[in-house]
mmCIF file of C-alpha atoms and ligand atoms in Angstrom:
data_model
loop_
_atom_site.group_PDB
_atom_site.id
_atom_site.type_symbol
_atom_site.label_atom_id
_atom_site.label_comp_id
_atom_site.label_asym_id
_atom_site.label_seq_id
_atom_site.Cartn_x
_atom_site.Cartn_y
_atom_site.Cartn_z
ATOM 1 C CA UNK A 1 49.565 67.919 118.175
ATOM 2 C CA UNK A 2 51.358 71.008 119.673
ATOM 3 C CA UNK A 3 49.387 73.876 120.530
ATOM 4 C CA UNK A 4 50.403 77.400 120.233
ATOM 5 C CA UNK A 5 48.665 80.945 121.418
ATOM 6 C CA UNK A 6 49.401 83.793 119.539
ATOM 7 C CA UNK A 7 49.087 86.882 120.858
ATOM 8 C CA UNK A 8 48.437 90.227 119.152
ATOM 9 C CA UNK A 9 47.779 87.877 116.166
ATOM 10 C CA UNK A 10 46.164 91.334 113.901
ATOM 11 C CA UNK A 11 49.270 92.854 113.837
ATOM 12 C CA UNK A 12 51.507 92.080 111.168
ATOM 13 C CA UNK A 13 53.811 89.514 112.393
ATOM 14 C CA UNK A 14 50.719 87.566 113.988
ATOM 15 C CA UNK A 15 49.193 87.855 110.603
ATOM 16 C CA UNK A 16 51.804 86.341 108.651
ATOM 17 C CA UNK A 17 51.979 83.352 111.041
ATOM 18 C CA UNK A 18 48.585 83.077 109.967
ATOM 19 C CA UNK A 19 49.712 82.886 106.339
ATOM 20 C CA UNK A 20 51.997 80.189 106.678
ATOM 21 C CA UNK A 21 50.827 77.957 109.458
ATOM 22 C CA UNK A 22 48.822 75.401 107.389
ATOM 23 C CA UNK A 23 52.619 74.642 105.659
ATOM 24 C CA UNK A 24 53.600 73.192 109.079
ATOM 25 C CA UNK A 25 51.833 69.707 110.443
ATOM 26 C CA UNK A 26 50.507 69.301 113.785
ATOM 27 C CA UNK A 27 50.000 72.576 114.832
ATOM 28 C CA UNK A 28 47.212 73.540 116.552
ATOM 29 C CA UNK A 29 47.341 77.594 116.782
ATOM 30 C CA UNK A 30 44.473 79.509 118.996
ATOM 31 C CA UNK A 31 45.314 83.570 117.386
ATOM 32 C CA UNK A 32 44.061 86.302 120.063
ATOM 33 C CA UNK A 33 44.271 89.720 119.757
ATOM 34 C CA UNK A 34 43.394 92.471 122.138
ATOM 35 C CA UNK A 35 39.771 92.107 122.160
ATOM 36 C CA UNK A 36 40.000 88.448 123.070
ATOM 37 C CA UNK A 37 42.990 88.218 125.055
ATOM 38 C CA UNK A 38 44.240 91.270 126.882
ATOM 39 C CA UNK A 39 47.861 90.648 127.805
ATOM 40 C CA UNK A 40 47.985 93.172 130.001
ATOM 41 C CA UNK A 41 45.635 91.662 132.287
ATOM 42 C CA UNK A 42 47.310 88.827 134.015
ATOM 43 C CA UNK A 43 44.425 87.032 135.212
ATOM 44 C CA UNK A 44 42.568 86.477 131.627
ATOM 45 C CA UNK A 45 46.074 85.547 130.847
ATOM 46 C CA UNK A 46 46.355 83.004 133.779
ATOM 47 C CA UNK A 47 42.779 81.847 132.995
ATOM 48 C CA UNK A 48 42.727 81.387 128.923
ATOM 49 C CA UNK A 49 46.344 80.129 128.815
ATOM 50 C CA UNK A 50 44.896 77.640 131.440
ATOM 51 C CA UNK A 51 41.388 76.613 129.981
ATOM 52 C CA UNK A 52 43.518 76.756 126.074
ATOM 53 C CA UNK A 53 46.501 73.951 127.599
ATOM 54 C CA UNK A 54 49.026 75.428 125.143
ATOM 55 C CA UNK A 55 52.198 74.131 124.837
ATOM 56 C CA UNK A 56 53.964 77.687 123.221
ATOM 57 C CA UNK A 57 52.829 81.522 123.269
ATOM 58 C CA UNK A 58 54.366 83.218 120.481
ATOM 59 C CA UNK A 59 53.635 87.038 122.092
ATOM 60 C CA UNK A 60 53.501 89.652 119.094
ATOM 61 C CA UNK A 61 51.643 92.150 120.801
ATOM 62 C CA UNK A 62 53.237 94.920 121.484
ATOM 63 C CA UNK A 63 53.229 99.111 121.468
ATOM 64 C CA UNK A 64 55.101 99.645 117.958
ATOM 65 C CA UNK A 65 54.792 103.027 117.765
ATOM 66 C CA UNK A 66 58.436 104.120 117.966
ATOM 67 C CA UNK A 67 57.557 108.075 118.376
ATOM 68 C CA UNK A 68 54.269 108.429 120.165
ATOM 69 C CA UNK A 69 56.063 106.147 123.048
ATOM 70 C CA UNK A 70 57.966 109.084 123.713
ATOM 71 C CA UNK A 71 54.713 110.539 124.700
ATOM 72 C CA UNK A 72 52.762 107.961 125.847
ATOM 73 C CA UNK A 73 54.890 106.219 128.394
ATOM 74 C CA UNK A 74 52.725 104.864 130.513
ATOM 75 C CA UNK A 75 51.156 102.750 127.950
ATOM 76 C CA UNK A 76 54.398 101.559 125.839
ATOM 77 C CA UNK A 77 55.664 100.557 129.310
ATOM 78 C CA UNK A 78 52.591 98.705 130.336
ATOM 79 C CA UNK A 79 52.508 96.751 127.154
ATOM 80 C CA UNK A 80 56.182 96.127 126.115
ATOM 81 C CA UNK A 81 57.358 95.592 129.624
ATOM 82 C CA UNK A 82 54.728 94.585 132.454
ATOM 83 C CA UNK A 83 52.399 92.551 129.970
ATOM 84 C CA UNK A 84 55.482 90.827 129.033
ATOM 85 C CA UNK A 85 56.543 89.894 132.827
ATOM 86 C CA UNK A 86 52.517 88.785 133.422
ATOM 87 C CA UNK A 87 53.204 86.264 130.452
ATOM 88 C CA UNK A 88 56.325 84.707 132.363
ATOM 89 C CA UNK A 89 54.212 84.683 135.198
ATOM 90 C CA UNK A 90 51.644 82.731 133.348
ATOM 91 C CA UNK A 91 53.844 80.795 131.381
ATOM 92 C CA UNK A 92 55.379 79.476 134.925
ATOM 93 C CA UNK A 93 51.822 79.209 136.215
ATOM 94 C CA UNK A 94 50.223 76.779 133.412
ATOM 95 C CA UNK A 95 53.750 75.050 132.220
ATOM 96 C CA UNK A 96 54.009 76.605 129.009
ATOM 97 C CA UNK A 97 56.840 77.804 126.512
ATOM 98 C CA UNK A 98 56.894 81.707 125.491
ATOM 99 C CA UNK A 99 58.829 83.132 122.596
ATOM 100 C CA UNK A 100 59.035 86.316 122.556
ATOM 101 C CA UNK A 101 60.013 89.465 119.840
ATOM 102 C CA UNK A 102 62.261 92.097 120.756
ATOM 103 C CA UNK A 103 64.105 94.974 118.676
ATOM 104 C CA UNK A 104 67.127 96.380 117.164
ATOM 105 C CA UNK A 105 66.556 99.339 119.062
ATOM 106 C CA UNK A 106 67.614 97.884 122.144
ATOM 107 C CA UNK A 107 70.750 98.976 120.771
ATOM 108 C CA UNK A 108 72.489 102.875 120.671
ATOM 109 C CA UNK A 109 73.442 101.619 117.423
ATOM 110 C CA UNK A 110 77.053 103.453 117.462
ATOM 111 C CA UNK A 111 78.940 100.056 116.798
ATOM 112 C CA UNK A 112 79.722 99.483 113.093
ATOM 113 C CA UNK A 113 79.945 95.934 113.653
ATOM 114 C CA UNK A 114 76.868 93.501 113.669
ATOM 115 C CA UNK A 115 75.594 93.090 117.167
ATOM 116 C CA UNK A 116 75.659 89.803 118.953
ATOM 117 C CA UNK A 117 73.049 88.903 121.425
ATOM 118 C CA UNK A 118 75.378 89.507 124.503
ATOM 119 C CA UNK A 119 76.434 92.961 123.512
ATOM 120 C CA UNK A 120 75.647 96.138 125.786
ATOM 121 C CA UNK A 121 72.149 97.249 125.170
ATOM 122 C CA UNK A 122 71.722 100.694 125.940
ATOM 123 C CA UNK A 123 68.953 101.832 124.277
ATOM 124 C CA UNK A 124 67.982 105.316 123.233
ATOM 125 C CA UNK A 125 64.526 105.702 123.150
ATOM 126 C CA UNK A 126 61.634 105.091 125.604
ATOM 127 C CA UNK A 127 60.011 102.156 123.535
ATOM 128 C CA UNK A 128 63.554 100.679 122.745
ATOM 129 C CA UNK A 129 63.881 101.152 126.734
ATOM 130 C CA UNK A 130 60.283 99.561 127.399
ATOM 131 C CA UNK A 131 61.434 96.745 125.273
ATOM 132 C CA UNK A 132 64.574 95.634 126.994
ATOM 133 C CA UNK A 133 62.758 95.980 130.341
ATOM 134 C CA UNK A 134 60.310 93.583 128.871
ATOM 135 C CA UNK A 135 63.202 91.089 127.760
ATOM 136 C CA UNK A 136 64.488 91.369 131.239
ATOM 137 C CA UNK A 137 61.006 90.749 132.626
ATOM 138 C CA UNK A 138 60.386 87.914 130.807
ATOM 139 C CA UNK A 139 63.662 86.499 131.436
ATOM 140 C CA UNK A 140 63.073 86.744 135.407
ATOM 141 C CA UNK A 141 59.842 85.566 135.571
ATOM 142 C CA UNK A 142 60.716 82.557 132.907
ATOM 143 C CA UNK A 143 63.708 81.756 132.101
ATOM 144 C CA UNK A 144 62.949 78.759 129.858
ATOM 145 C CA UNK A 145 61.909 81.251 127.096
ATOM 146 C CA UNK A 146 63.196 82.645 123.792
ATOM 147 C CA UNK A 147 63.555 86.030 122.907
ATOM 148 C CA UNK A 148 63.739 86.796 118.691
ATOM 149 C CA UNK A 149 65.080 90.496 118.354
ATOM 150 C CA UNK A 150 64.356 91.426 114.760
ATOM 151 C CA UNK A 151 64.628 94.918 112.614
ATOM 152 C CA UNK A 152 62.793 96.764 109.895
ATOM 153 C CA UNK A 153 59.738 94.595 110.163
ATOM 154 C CA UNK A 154 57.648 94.945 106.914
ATOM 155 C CA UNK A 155 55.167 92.797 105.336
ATOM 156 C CA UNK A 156 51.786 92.770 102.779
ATOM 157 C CA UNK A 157 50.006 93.334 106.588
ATOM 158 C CA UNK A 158 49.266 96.308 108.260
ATOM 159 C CA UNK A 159 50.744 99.321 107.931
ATOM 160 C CA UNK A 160 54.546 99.900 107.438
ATOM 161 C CA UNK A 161 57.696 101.272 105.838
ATOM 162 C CA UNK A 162 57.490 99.051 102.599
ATOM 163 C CA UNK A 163 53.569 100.285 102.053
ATOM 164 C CA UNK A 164 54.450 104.091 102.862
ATOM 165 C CA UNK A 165 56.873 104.392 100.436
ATOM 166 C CA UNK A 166 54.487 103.528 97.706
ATOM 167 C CA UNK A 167 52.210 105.525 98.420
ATOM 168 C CA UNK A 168 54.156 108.512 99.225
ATOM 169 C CA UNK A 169 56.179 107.959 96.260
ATOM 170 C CA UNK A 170 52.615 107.602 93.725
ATOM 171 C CA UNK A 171 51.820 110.589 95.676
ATOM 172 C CA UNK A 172 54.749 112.996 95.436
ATOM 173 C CA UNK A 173 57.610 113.968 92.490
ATOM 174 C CA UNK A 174 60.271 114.182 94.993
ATOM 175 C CA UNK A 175 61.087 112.188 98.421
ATOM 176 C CA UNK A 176 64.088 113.061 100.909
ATOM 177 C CA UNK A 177 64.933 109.447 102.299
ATOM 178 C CA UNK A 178 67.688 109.209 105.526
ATOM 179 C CA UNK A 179 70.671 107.617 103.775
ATOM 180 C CA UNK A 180 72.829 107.399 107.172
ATOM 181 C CA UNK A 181 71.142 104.876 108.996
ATOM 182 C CA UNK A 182 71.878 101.211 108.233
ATOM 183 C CA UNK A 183 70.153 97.784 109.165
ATOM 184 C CA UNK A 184 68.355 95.026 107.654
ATOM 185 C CA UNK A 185 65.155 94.643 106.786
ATOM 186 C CA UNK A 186 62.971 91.785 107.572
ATOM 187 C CA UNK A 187 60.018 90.473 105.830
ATOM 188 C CA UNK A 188 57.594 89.401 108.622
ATOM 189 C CA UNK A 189 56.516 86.218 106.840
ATOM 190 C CA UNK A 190 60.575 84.879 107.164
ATOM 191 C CA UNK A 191 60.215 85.224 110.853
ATOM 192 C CA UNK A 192 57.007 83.837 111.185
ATOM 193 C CA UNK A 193 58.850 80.594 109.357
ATOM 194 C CA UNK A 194 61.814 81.229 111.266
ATOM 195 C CA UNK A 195 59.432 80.972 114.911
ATOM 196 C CA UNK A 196 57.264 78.114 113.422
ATOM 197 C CA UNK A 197 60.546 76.340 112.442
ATOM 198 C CA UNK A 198 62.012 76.587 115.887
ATOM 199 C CA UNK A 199 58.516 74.962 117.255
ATOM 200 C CA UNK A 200 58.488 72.048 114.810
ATOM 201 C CA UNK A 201 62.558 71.136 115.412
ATOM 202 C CA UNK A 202 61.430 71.012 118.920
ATOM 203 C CA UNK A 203 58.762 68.644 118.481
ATOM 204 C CA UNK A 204 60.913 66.369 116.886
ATOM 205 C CA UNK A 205 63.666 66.750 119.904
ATOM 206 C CA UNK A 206 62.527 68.549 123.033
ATOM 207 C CA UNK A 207 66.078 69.302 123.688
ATOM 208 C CA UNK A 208 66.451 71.412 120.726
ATOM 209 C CA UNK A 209 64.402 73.843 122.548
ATOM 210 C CA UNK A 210 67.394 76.427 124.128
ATOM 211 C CA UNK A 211 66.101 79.325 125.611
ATOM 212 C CA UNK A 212 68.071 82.852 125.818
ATOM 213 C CA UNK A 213 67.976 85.873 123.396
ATOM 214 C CA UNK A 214 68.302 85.041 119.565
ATOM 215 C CA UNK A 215 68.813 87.748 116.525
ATOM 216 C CA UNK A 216 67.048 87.393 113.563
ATOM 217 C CA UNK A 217 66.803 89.755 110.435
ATOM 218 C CA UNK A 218 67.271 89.255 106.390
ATOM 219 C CA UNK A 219 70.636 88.802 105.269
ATOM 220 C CA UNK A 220 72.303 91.950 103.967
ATOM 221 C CA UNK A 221 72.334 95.255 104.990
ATOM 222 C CA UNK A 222 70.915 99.092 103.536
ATOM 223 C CA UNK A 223 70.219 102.258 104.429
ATOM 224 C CA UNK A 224 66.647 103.163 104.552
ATOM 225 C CA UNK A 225 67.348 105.397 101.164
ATOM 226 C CA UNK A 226 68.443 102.163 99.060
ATOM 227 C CA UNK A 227 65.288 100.269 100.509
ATOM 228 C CA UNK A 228 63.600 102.807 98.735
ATOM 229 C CA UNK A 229 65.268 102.995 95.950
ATOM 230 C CA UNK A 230 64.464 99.096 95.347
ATOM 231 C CA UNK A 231 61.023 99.140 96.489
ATOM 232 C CA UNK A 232 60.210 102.402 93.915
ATOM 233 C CA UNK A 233 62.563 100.002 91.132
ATOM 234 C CA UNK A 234 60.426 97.210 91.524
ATOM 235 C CA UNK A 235 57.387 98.753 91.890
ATOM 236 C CA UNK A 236 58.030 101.354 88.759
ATOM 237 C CA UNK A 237 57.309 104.120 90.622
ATOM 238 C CA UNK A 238 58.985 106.917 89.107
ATOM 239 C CA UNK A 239 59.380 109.394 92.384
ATOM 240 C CA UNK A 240 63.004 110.733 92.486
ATOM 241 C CA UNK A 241 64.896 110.143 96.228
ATOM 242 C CA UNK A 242 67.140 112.124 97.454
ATOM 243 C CA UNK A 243 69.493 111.071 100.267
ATOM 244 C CA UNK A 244 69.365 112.994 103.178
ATOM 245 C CA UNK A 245 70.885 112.717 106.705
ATOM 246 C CA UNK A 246 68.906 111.778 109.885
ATOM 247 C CA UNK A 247 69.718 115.584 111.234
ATOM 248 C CA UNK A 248 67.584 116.651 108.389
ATOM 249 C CA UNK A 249 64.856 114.409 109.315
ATOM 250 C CA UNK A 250 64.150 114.709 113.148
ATOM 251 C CA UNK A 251 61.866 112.601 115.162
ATOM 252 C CA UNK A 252 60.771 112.173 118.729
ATOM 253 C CA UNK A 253 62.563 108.880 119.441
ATOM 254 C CA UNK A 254 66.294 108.795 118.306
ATOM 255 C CA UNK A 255 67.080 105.972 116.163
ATOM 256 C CA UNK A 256 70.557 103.665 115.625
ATOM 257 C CA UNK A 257 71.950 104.592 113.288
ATOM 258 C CA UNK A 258 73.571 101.226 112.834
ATOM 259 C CA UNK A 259 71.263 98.300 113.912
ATOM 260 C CA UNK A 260 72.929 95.335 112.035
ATOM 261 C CA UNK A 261 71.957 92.026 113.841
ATOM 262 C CA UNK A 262 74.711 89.109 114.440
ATOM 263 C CA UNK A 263 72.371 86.429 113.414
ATOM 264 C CA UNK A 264 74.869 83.365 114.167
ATOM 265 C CA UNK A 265 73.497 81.950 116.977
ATOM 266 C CA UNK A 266 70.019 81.483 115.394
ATOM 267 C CA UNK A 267 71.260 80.013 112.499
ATOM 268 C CA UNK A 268 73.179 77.583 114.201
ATOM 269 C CA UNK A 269 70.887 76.762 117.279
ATOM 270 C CA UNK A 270 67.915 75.754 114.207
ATOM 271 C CA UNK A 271 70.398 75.348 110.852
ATOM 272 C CA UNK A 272 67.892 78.610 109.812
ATOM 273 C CA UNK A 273 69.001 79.542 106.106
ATOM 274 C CA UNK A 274 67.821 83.331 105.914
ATOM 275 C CA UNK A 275 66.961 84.926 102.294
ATOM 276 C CA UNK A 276 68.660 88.533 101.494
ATOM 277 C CA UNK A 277 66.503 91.655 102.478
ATOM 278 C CA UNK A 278 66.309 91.830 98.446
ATOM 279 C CA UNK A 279 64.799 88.552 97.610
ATOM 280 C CA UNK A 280 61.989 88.823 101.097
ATOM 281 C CA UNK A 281 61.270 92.246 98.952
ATOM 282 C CA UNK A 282 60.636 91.100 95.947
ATOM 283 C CA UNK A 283 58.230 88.237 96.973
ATOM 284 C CA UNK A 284 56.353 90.794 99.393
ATOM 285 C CA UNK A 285 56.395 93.919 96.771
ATOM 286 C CA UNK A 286 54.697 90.686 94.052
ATOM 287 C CA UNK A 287 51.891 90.044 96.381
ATOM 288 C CA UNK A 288 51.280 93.868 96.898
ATOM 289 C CA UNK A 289 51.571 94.516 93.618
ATOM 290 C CA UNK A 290 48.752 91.432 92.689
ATOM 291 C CA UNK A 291 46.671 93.370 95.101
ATOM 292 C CA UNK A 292 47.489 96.792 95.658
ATOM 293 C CA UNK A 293 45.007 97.654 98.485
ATOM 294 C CA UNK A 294 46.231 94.835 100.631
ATOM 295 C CA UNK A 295 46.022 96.813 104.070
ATOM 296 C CA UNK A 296 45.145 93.513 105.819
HETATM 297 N N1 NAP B 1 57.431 96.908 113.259
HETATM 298 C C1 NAP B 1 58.756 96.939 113.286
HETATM 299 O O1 NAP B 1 59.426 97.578 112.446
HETATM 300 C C2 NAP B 1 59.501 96.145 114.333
HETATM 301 C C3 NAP B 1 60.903 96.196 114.348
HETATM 302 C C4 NAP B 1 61.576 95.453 115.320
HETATM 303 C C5 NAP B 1 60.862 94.701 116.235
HETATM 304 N N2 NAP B 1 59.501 94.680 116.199
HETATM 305 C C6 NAP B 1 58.787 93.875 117.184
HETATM 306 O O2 NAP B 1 58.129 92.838 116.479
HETATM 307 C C7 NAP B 1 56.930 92.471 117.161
HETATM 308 C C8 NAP B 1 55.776 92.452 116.183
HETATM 309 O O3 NAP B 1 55.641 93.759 115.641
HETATM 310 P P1 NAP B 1 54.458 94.124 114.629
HETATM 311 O O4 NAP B 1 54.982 95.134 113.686
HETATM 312 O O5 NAP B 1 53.807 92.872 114.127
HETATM 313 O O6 NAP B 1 53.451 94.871 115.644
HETATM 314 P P2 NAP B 1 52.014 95.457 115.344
HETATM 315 O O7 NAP B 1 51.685 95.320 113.901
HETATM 316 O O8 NAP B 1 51.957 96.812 115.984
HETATM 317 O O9 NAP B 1 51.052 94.451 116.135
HETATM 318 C C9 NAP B 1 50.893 94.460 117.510
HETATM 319 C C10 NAP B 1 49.535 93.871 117.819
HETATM 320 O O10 NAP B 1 49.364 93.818 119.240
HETATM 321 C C11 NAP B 1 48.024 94.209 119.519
HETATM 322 N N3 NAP B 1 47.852 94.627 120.901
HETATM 323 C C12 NAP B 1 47.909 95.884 121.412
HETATM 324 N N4 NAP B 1 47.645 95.867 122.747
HETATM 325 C C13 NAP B 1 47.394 94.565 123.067
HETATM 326 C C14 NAP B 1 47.057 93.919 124.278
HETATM 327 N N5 NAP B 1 46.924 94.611 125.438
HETATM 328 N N6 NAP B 1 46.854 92.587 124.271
HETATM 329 C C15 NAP B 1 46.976 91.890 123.116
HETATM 330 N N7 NAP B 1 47.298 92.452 121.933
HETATM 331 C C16 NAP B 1 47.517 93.781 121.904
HETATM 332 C C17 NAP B 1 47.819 95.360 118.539
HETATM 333 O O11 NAP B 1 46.457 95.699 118.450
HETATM 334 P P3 NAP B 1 46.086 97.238 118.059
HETATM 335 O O12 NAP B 1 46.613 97.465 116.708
HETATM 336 O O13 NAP B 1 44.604 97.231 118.166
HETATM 337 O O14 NAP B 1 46.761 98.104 119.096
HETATM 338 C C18 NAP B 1 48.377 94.736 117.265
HETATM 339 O O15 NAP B 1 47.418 93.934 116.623
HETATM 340 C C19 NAP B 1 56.800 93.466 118.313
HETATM 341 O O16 NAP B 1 57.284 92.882 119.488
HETATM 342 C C20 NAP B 1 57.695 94.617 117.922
HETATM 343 O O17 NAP B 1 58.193 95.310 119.053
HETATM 344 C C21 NAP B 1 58.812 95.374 115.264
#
């Protein structure tokens, strides 16, 4: 039996691990969010990751909020950077593996080219900064870890760009969507497979375990306007969305405006196959659509 901690497990990539775990056999997974495990405070860390005798952390806490980090520094810092290093620290401590997620926005996202993992990383705002600190941490502290940048998180959890759209577009006759930034979405439930597929390959071969920074996202690629465009298609919502440019739709933190992940080495490293951006949306936008106040 392999046993995992996941951190930050109410957020929405911990909660779709929860969805899917029970498809994988002989895991054992102990989920912790802030109230039970602080991972900013190194010695609960030390202590539960001790008295638990995991064999993996799967850390998906984090400070997500892209523009209030601008503002809040202190705390996007402390979380996406120093409570990473104090999970290297215990991960050294107690002899345990720690995967890690990272962003897209690690990236100034002026390269029209898909990013590899080893490309310069000069990020341009704070939490994009407090993130690749955090990756650095981690990778100081231990070494033996993966890192899993991903982009354009969305899922049926929590709160995000797939569930705002609805709403704002049941709300209003008329939406002005950016239409010059490009990525790929990713539909939190494929990662969570993607993380808990790494885990069981390993079981089955310890050597398959190789640590370093990975990319994953969907396959494809959109601007945030044709996301909406599909999600408002699928979900016959009849809003009309107009294109607009990023100038026209300032924010605090300055996003890439191309954030297109190289997602070779994952797929090779674990033989990954990785479904389109289109078909993740459709199987998220039918389970939101079954149950339309899904905010869990
Ligand atoms: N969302 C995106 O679009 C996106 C894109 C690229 C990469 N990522 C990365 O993907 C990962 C998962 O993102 P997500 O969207 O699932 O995040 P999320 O929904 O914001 O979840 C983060 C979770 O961490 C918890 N948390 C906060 N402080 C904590 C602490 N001190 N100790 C333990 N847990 C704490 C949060 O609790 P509270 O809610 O109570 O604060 C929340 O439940 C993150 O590393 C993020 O940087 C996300």
């Amino acid at each position: 039996m392999t046993k995992i901690l996941v951190t930050g497990a109410n957020g929405q990539l911990g909660q779709s691990i929860r969805s899917v775990y029970s498809e994988y056999n002989n895991f054992e997974i102990v989920f912790t969010d802030v109230e039970e495990l602080d991972i900013c405070n190194l010695q609960q860390l030390i202590e539960f990751t001790k008295k638990t005798n995991i064999d993996y952390l799967i850390n998906c806490a984090a400070y997500t909020a892209v523009d209030k980090a601008e503002h809040e520094q202190v705390m996007a810092r402390k979380l996406n950077a120093d409570a990473v290093k104090n999970i290297g620290i215990a991960a050294n401590e107690n002899n345990f593996k720690v995967i890690h997620v990272s962003t897209d926005y690690v990236f100034d996202g002026k390269t029209y080219k898909p990013y590899p993992e080893n490309a310069l990383a000069v990020p341009e705002s704070f939490y994009g900064q407090t993130k690749l600190l955090g990756e650095k941490y981690l990778m100081e502290t231990q070494p033996e870890s993966i890192i899993i940048r991903t982009a354009w998180l969305y899922s049926e959890f929590g709160n995000n760009f797939v569930k705002t759209m609805i709403k704002l577009g049941v709300e209003k006759d008329e939406l002005g969507i950016v239409a010059d930034q490009v990525g790929s979405p990713t539909y939190a439930v494929d990662l969570a497979n993607a993380i808990l597929t790494i885990i069981s390959k390993v079981q089955n071969d310890t050597k398959a375990f190789i640590p370093g920074i990975y990319h994953y996202s969907n396959e494809g690629v959109c601007s945030w306007y044709d996301f909406t465009i599909r999600i408002h298609q699928t979900m016959r919502i009849s809003c009309k969305i107009v294109p607009i440019e990023s100038k026209d739709y300032p924010t605090a933190a300055p996003r890439p405006f191309y954030s297109v992940l190289n997602k070779g080495k994952i797929k090779t490293n674990y033989k990954l196959n990785i479904p389109h951006w289109g078909a993740s949306l459709e199987k998220c936008l039918t389970i939101l659509k079954e149950n339309p106040l899904t905010n869990r």
